[in-house]
mmCIF file of C-alpha atoms in Angstrom:
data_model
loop_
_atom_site.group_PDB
_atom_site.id
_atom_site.type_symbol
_atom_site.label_atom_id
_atom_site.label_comp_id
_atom_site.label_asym_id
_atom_site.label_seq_id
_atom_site.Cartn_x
_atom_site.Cartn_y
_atom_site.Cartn_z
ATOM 1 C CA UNK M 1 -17.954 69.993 -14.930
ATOM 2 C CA UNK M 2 -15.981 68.496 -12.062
ATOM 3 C CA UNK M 3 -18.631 67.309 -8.869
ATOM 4 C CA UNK M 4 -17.628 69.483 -5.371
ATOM 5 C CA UNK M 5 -17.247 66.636 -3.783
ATOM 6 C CA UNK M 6 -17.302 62.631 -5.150
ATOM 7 C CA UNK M 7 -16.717 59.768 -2.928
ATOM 8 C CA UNK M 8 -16.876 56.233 -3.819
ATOM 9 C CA UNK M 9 -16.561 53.318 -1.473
ATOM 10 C CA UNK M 10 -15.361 54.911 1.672
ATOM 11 C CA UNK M 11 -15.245 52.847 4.584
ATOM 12 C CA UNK M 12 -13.431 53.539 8.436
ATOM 13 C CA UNK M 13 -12.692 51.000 11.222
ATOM 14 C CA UNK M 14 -11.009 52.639 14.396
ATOM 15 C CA UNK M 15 -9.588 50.498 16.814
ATOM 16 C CA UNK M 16 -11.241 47.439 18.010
ATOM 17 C CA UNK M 17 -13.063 46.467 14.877
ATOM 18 C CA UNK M 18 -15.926 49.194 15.214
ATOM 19 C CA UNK M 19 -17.255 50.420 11.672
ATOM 20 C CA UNK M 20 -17.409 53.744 11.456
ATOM 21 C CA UNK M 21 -18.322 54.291 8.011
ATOM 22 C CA UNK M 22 -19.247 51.460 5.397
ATOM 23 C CA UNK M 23 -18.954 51.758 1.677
ATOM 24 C CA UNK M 24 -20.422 55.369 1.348
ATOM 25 C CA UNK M 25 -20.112 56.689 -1.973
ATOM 26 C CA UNK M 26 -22.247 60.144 -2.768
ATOM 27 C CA UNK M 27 -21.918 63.064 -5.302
ATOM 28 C CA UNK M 28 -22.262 66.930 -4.770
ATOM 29 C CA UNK M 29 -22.357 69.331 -7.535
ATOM 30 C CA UNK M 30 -20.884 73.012 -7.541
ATOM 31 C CA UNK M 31 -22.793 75.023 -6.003
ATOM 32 C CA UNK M 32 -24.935 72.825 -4.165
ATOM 33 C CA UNK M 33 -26.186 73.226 -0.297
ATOM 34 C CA UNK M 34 -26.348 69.643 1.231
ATOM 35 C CA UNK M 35 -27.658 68.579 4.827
ATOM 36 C CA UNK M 36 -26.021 65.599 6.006
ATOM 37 C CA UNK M 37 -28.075 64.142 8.887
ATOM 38 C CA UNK M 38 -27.753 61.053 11.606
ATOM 39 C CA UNK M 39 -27.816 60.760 15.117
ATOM 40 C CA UNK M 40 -25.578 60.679 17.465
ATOM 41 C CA UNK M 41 -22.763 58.249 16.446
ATOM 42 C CA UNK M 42 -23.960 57.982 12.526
ATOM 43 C CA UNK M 43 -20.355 58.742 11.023
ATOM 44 C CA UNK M 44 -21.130 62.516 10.516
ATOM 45 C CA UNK M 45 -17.979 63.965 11.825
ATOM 46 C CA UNK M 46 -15.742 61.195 10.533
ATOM 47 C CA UNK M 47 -17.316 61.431 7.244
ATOM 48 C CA UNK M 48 -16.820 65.371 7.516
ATOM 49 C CA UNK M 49 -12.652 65.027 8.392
ATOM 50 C CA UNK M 50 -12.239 62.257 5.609
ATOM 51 C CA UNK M 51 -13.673 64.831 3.079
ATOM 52 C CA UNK M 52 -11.303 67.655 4.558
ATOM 53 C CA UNK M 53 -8.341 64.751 4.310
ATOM 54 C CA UNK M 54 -8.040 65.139 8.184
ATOM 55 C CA UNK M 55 -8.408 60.933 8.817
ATOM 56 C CA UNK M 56 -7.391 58.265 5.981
ATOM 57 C CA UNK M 57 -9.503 56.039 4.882
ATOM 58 C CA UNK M 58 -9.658 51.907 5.631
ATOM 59 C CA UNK M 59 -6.851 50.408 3.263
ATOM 60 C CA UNK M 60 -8.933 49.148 0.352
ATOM 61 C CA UNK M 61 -10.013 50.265 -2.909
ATOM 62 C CA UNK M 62 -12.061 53.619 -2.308
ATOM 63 C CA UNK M 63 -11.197 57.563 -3.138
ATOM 64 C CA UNK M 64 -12.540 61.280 -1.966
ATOM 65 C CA UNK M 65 -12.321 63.913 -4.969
ATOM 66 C CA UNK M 66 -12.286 67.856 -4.377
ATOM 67 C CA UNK M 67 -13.524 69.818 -7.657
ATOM 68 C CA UNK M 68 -12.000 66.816 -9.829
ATOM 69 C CA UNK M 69 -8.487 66.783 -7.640
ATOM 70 C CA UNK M 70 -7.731 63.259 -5.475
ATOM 71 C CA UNK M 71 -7.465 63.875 -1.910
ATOM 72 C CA UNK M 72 -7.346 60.263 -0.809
ATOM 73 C CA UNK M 73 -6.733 57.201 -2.850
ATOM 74 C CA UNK M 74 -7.333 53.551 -1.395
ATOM 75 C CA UNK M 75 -6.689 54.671 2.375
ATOM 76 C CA UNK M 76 -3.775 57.063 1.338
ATOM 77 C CA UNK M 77 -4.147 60.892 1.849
ATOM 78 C CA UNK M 78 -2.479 62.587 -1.031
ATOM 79 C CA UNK M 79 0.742 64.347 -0.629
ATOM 80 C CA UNK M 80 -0.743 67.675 -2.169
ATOM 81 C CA UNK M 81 -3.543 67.565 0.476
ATOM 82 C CA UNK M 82 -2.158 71.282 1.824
ATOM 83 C CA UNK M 83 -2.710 72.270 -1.802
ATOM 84 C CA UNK M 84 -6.491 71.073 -2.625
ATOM 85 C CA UNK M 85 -7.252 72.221 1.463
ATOM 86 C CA UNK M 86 -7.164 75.999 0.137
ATOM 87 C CA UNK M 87 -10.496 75.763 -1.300
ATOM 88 C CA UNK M 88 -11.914 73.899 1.783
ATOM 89 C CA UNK M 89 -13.130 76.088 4.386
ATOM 90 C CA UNK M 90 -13.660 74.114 7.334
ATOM 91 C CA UNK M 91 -16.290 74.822 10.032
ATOM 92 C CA UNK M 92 -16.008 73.137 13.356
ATOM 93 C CA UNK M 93 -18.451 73.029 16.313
ATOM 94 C CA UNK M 94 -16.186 74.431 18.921
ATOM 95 C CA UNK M 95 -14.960 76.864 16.512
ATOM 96 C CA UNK M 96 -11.470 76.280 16.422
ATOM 97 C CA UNK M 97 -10.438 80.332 17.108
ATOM 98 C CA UNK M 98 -7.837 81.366 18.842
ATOM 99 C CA UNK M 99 -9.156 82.856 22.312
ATOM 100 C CA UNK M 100 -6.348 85.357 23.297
ATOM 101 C CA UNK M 101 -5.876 86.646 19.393
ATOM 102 C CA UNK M 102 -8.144 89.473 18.320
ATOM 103 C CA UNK M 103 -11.098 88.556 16.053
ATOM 104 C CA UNK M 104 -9.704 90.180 12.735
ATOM 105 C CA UNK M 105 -6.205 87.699 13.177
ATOM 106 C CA UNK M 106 -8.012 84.995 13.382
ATOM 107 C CA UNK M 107 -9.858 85.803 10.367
ATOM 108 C CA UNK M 108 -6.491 86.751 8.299
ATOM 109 C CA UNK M 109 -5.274 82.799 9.398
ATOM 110 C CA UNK M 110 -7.175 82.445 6.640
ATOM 111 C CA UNK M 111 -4.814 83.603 3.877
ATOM 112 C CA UNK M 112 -1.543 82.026 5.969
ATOM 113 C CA UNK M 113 -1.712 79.397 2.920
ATOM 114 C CA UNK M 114 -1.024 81.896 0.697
ATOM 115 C CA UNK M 115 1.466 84.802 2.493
ATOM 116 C CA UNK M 116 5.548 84.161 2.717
ATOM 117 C CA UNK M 117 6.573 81.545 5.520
ATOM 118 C CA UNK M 118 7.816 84.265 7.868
ATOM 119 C CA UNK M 119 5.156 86.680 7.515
ATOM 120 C CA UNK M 120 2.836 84.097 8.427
ATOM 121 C CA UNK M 121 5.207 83.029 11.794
ATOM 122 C CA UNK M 122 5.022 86.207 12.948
ATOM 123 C CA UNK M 123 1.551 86.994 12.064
ATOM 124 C CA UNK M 124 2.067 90.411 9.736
ATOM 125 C CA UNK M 125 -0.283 91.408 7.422
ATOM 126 C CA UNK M 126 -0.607 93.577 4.869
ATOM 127 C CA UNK M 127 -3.368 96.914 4.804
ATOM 128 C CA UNK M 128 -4.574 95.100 1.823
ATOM 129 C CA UNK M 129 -4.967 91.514 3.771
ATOM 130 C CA UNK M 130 -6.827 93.681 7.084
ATOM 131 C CA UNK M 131 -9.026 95.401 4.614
ATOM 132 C CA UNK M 132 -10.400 91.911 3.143
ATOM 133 C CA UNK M 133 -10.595 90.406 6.944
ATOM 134 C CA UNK M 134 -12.921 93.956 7.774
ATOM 135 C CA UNK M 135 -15.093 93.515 4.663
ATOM 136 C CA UNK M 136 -15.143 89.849 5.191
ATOM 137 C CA UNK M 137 -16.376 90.475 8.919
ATOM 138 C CA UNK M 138 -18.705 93.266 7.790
ATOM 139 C CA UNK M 139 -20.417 90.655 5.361
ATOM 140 C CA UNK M 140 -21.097 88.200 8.289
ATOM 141 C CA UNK M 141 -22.276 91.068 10.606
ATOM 142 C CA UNK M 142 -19.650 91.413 13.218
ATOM 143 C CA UNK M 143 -17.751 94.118 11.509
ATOM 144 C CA UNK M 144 -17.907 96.183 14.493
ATOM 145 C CA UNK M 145 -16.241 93.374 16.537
ATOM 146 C CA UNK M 146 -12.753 93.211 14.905
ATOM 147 C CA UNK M 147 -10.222 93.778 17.462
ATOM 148 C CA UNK M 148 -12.200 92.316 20.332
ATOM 149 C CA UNK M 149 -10.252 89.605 21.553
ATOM 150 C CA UNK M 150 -11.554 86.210 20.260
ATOM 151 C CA UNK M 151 -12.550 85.033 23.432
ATOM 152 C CA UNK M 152 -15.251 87.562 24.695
ATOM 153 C CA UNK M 153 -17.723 86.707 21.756
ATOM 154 C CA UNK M 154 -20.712 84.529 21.999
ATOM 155 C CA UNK M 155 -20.856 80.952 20.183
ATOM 156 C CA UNK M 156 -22.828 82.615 17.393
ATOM 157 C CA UNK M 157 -20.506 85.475 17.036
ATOM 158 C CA UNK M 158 -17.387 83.496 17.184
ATOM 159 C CA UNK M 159 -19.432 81.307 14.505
ATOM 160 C CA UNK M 160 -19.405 83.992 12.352
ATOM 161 C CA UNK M 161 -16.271 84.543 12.722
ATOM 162 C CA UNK M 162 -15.091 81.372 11.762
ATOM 163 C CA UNK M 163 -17.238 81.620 8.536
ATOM 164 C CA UNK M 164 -15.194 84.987 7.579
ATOM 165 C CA UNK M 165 -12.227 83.096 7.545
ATOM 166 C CA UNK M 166 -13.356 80.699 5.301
ATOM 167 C CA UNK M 167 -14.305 83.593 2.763
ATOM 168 C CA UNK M 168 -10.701 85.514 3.182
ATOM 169 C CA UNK M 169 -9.241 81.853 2.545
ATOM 170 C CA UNK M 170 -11.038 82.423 -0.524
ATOM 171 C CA UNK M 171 -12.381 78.665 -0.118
ATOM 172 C CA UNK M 172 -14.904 77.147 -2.805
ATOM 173 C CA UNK M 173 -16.117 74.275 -0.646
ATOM 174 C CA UNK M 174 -17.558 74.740 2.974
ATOM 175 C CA UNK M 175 -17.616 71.704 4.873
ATOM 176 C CA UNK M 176 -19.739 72.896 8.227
ATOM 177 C CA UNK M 177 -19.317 70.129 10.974
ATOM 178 C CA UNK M 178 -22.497 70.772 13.274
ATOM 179 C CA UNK M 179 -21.697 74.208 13.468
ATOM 180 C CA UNK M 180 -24.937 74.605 15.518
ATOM 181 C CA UNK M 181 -24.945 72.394 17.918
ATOM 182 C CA UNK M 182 -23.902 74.422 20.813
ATOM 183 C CA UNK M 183 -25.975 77.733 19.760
ATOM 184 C CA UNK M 184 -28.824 78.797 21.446
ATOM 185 C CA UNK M 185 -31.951 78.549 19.022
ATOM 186 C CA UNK M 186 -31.658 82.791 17.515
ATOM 187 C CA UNK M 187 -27.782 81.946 16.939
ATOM 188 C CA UNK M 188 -28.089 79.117 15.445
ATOM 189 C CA UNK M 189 -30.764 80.805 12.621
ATOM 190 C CA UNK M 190 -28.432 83.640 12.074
ATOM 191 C CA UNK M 191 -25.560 80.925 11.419
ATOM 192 C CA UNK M 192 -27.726 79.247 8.955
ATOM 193 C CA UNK M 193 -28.684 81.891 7.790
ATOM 194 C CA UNK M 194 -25.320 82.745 6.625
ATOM 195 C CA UNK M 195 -23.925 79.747 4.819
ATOM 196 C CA UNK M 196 -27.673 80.279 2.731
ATOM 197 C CA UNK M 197 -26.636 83.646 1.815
ATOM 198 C CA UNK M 198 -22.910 82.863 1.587
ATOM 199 C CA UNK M 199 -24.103 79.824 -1.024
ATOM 200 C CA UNK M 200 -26.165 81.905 -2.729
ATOM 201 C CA UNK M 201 -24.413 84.901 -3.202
ATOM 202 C CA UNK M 202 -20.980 83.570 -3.472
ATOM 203 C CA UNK M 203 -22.372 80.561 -4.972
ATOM 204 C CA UNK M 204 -20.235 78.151 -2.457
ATOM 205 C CA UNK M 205 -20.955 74.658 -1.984
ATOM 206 C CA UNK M 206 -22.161 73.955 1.118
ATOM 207 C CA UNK M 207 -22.166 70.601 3.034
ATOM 208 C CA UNK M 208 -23.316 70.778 6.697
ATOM 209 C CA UNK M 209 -24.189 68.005 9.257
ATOM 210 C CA UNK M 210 -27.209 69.020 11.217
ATOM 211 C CA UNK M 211 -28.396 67.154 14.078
ATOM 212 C CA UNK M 212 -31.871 68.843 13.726
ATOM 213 C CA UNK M 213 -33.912 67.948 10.855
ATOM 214 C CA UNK M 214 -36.359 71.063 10.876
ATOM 215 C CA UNK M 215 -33.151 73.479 9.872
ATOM 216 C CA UNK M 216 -32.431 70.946 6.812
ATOM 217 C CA UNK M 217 -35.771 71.052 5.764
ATOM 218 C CA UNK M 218 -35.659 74.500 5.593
ATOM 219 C CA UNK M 219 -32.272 75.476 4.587
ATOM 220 C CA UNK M 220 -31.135 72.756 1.987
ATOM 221 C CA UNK M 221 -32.956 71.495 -0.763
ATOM 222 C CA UNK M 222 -30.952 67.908 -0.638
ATOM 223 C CA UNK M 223 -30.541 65.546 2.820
ATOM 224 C CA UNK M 224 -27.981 63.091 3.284
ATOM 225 C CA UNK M 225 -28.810 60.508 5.875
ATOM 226 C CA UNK M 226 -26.108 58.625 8.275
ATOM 227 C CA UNK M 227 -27.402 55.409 10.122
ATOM 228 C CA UNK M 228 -24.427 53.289 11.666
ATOM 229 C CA UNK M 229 -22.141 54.229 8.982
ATOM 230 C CA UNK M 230 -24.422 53.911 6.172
ATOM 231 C CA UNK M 231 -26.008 56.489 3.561
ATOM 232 C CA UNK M 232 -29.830 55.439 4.099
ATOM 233 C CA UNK M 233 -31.572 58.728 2.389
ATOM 234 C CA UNK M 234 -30.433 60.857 -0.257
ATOM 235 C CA UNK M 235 -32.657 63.160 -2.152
ATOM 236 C CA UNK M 236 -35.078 65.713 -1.279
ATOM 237 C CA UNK M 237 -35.190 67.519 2.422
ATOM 238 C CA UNK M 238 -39.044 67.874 2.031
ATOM 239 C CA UNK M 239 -39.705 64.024 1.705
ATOM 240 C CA UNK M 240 -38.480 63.814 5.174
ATOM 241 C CA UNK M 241 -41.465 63.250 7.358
ATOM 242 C CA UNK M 242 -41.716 62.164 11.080
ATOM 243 C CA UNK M 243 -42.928 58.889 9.727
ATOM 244 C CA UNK M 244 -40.018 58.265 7.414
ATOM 245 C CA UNK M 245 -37.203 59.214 9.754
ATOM 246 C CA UNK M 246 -38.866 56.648 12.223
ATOM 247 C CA UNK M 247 -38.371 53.947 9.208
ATOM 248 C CA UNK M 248 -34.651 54.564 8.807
ATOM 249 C CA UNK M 249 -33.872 55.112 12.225
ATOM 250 C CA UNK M 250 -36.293 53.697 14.133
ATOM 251 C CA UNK M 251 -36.094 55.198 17.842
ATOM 252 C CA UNK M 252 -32.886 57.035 17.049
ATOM 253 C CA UNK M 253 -35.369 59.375 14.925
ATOM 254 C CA UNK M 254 -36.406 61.115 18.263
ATOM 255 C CA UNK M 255 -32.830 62.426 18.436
ATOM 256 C CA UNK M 256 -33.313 64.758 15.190
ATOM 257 C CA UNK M 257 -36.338 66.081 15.904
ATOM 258 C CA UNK M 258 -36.990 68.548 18.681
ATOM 259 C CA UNK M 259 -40.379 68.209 20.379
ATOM 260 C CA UNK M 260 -41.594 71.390 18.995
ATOM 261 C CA UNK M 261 -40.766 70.796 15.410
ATOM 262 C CA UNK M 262 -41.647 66.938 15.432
ATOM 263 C CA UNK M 263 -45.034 68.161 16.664
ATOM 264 C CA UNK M 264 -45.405 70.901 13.646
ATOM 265 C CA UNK M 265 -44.135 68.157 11.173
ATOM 266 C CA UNK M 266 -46.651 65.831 12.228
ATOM 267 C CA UNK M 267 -49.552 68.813 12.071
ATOM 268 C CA UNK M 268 -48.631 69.768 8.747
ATOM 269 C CA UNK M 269 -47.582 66.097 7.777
ATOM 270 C CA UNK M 270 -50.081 65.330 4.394
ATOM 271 C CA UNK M 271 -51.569 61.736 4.260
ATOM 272 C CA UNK M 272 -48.933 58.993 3.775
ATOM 273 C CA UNK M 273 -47.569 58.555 0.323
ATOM 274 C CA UNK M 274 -46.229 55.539 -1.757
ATOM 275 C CA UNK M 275 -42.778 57.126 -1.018
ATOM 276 C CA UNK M 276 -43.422 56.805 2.644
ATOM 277 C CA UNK M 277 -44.306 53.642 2.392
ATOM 278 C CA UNK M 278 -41.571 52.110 0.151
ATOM 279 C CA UNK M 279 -38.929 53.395 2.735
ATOM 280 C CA UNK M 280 -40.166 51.008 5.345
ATOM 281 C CA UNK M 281 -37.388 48.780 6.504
ATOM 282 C CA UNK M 282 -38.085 45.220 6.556
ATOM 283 C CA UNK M 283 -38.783 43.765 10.235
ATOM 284 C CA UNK M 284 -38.125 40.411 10.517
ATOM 285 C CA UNK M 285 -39.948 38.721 7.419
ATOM 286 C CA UNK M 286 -42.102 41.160 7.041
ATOM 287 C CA UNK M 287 -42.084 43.802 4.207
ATOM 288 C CA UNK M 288 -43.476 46.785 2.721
ATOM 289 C CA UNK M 289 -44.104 48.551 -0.990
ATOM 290 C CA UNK M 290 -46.424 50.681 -2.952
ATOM 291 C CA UNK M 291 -47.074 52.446 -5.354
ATOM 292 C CA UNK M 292 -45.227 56.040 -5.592
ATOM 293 C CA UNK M 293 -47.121 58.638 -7.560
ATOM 294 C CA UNK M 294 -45.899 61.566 -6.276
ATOM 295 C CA UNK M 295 -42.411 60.684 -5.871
ATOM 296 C CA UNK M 296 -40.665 59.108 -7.103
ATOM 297 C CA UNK M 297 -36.636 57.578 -5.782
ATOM 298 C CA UNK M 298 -34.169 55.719 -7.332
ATOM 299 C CA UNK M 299 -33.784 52.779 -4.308
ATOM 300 C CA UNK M 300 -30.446 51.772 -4.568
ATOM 301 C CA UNK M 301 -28.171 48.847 -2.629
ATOM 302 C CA UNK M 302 -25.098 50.060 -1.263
ATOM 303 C CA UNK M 303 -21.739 48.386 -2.331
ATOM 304 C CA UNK M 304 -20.786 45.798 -0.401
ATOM 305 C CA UNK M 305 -23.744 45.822 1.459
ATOM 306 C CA UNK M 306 -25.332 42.749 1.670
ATOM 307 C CA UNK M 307 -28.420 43.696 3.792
ATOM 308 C CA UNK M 308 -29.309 46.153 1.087
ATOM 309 C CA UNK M 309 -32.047 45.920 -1.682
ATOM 310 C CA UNK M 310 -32.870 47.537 -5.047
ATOM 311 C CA UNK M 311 -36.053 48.385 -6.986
ATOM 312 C CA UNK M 312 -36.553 50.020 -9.797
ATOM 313 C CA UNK M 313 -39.537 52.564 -10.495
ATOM 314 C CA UNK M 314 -40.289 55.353 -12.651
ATOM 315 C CA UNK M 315 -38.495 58.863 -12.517
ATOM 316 C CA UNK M 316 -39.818 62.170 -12.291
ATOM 317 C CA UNK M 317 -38.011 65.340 -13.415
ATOM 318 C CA UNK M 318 -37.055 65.849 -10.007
ATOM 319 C CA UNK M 319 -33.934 65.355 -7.585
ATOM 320 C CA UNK M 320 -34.227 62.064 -7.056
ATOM 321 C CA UNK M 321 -33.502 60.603 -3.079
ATOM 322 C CA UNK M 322 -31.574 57.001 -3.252
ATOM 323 C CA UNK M 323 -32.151 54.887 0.190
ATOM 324 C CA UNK M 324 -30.099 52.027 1.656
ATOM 325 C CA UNK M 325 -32.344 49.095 3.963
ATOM 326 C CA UNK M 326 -31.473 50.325 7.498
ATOM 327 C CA UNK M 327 -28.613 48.546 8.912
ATOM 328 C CA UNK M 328 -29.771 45.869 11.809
#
């Protein structure tokens, strides 16, 4: 079977010679729910549009696959990107609805890739296309709210919304970029709430970039980590302790964890593992291993990145995380 989503050796320089993203290659299976994590700056977003074929790529050897379909190739976005975006559904912080358009047309935008070129200008549906935007609204709880203009709902309601269009686009893949961030803290659990039930029900893939690392924890079984363009974690949410996010991001760590949560991590934090310990960044000349008996990762260099380092130890049957040497 086909991975969700495969990259290999993507890499983004905007103007003025800043690095966006370097050489980041990672796999998601069907199915899958995936937290992709970094502070502010980390290549989260950028990462995010590449995948949706919204930004090319740096010109160099590198390639983004959707369910086993190219949608970039070597810094070139293919030219049947409209066709492979029908099973994205993209989520964006701000929403992206139309404010002066009622709730259930901004929902049925969802099937414009599919409905004649002038039905779609003029925005007419069919009774069948309404009905799917009312279940589809029912599902995510704001049934009641379809011909309220798009602009009187809250940020968690509009959310919602946004996530009902991505099921009447009938999309397999939702890419979810922060879709949190500006909710207050009972939104934002009802939000996540959703994309667990929609990827568990629906069995979607799920890939969403979280500035908060308490919600990965609890939502997604896998974490991705951003630092300065680089993948430095992926494997297992639960490994990731106050004391390990300090190692890969050093005072940048304070930025994904809220005060309340980074104090209940820390409370319910067990003793320090070999894991913990083998994730230390090197300081200077000084470095750090151990032994891992509980855990057990697959520590892996990036390409092309020569401040990484590799070890080998012995596997588990378990996902398995893969971490990069912070970037300096």
């Amino acid at each position: 079977m086909d991975d969700a989503i495969r990259i290999e050796r993507l890499s983004k320089t905007f103007d003025g010679g800043r690095k966006v993203l370097d050489e980041v290659a990672l796999r998601i299976a069907p199915g899958e729910m995936v937290a992709l994590i970094g502070a502010s700056g980390s290549g989260k977003s950028t990462l995010m549009r590449h995948i949706a074929g919204f930004i090319q790529s740096d010109p160099q050897p590198s390639y983004i696959d959707i369910l086993g379909r190219p949608i970039q190739r070597d810094g070139r976005i293919v030219r049947e990107v409209r066709s492979i975006r029908t099973d994205l559904g993209f989520v964006f912080q701000q929403f992206n609805l139309v404010n002066r358009l009622s709730v259930i047309t901004n929902v049925l935008t969802g099937t414009l890739s599919r409905v004649p070129l002038w039905r779609s200008l003029l925005f007419l549906f069919t009774h069948e296309e309404k009905a799917q935007a009312l279940a589809a609204l029912a599902e995510v709880g704001i049934g009641e709210l379809a011909y309220r203009r798009a602009g009187t709902l809250s940020g968690g309601q509009q959310q919602r919304a946004a996530l009902a269009r991505t099921l009447i686009q009938r999309a397999k893949i939702i890419l979810a970029d922060e879709p949190i961030a500006s909710l207050d803290p009972e939104s934002a659990r009802k939000v996540m709430d959703l994309l667990k039930r929609l990827n568990g029900e629906h069995g979607l893939t799920v890939l969403v970039s979280l500035h908060q690392v308490d919600f990965a924890m609890k939502y997604c079984a896998r974490t991705i980590a951003l630092h300065r363009g680089h993948v430095v974690y992926d494997g297992p949410s639960s490994a990731l302790t106050p004391h390990l996010l300090r190692h890969l991001y050093g005072s940048d760590a304070e930025e994904l964890l809220a005060p309340a949560a980074l104090n209940e991590l820390e409370q319910n934090a067990t003793p320090r593992t070999g894991l913990e310990a083998e994730v230390g960044t090197q300081r200077g000349a000084a470095s750090m291993s151990a032994e891992l008996p509980a855990v057990s990762p697959a520590v892996s260099a990036m390409p092309g990145n020569e401040a990484s380092w590799s070890a080998k130890v012995e596997p588990r049957p378990a996902a398995r995380p893969r971490f990069a040497r912070r970037a300096s």
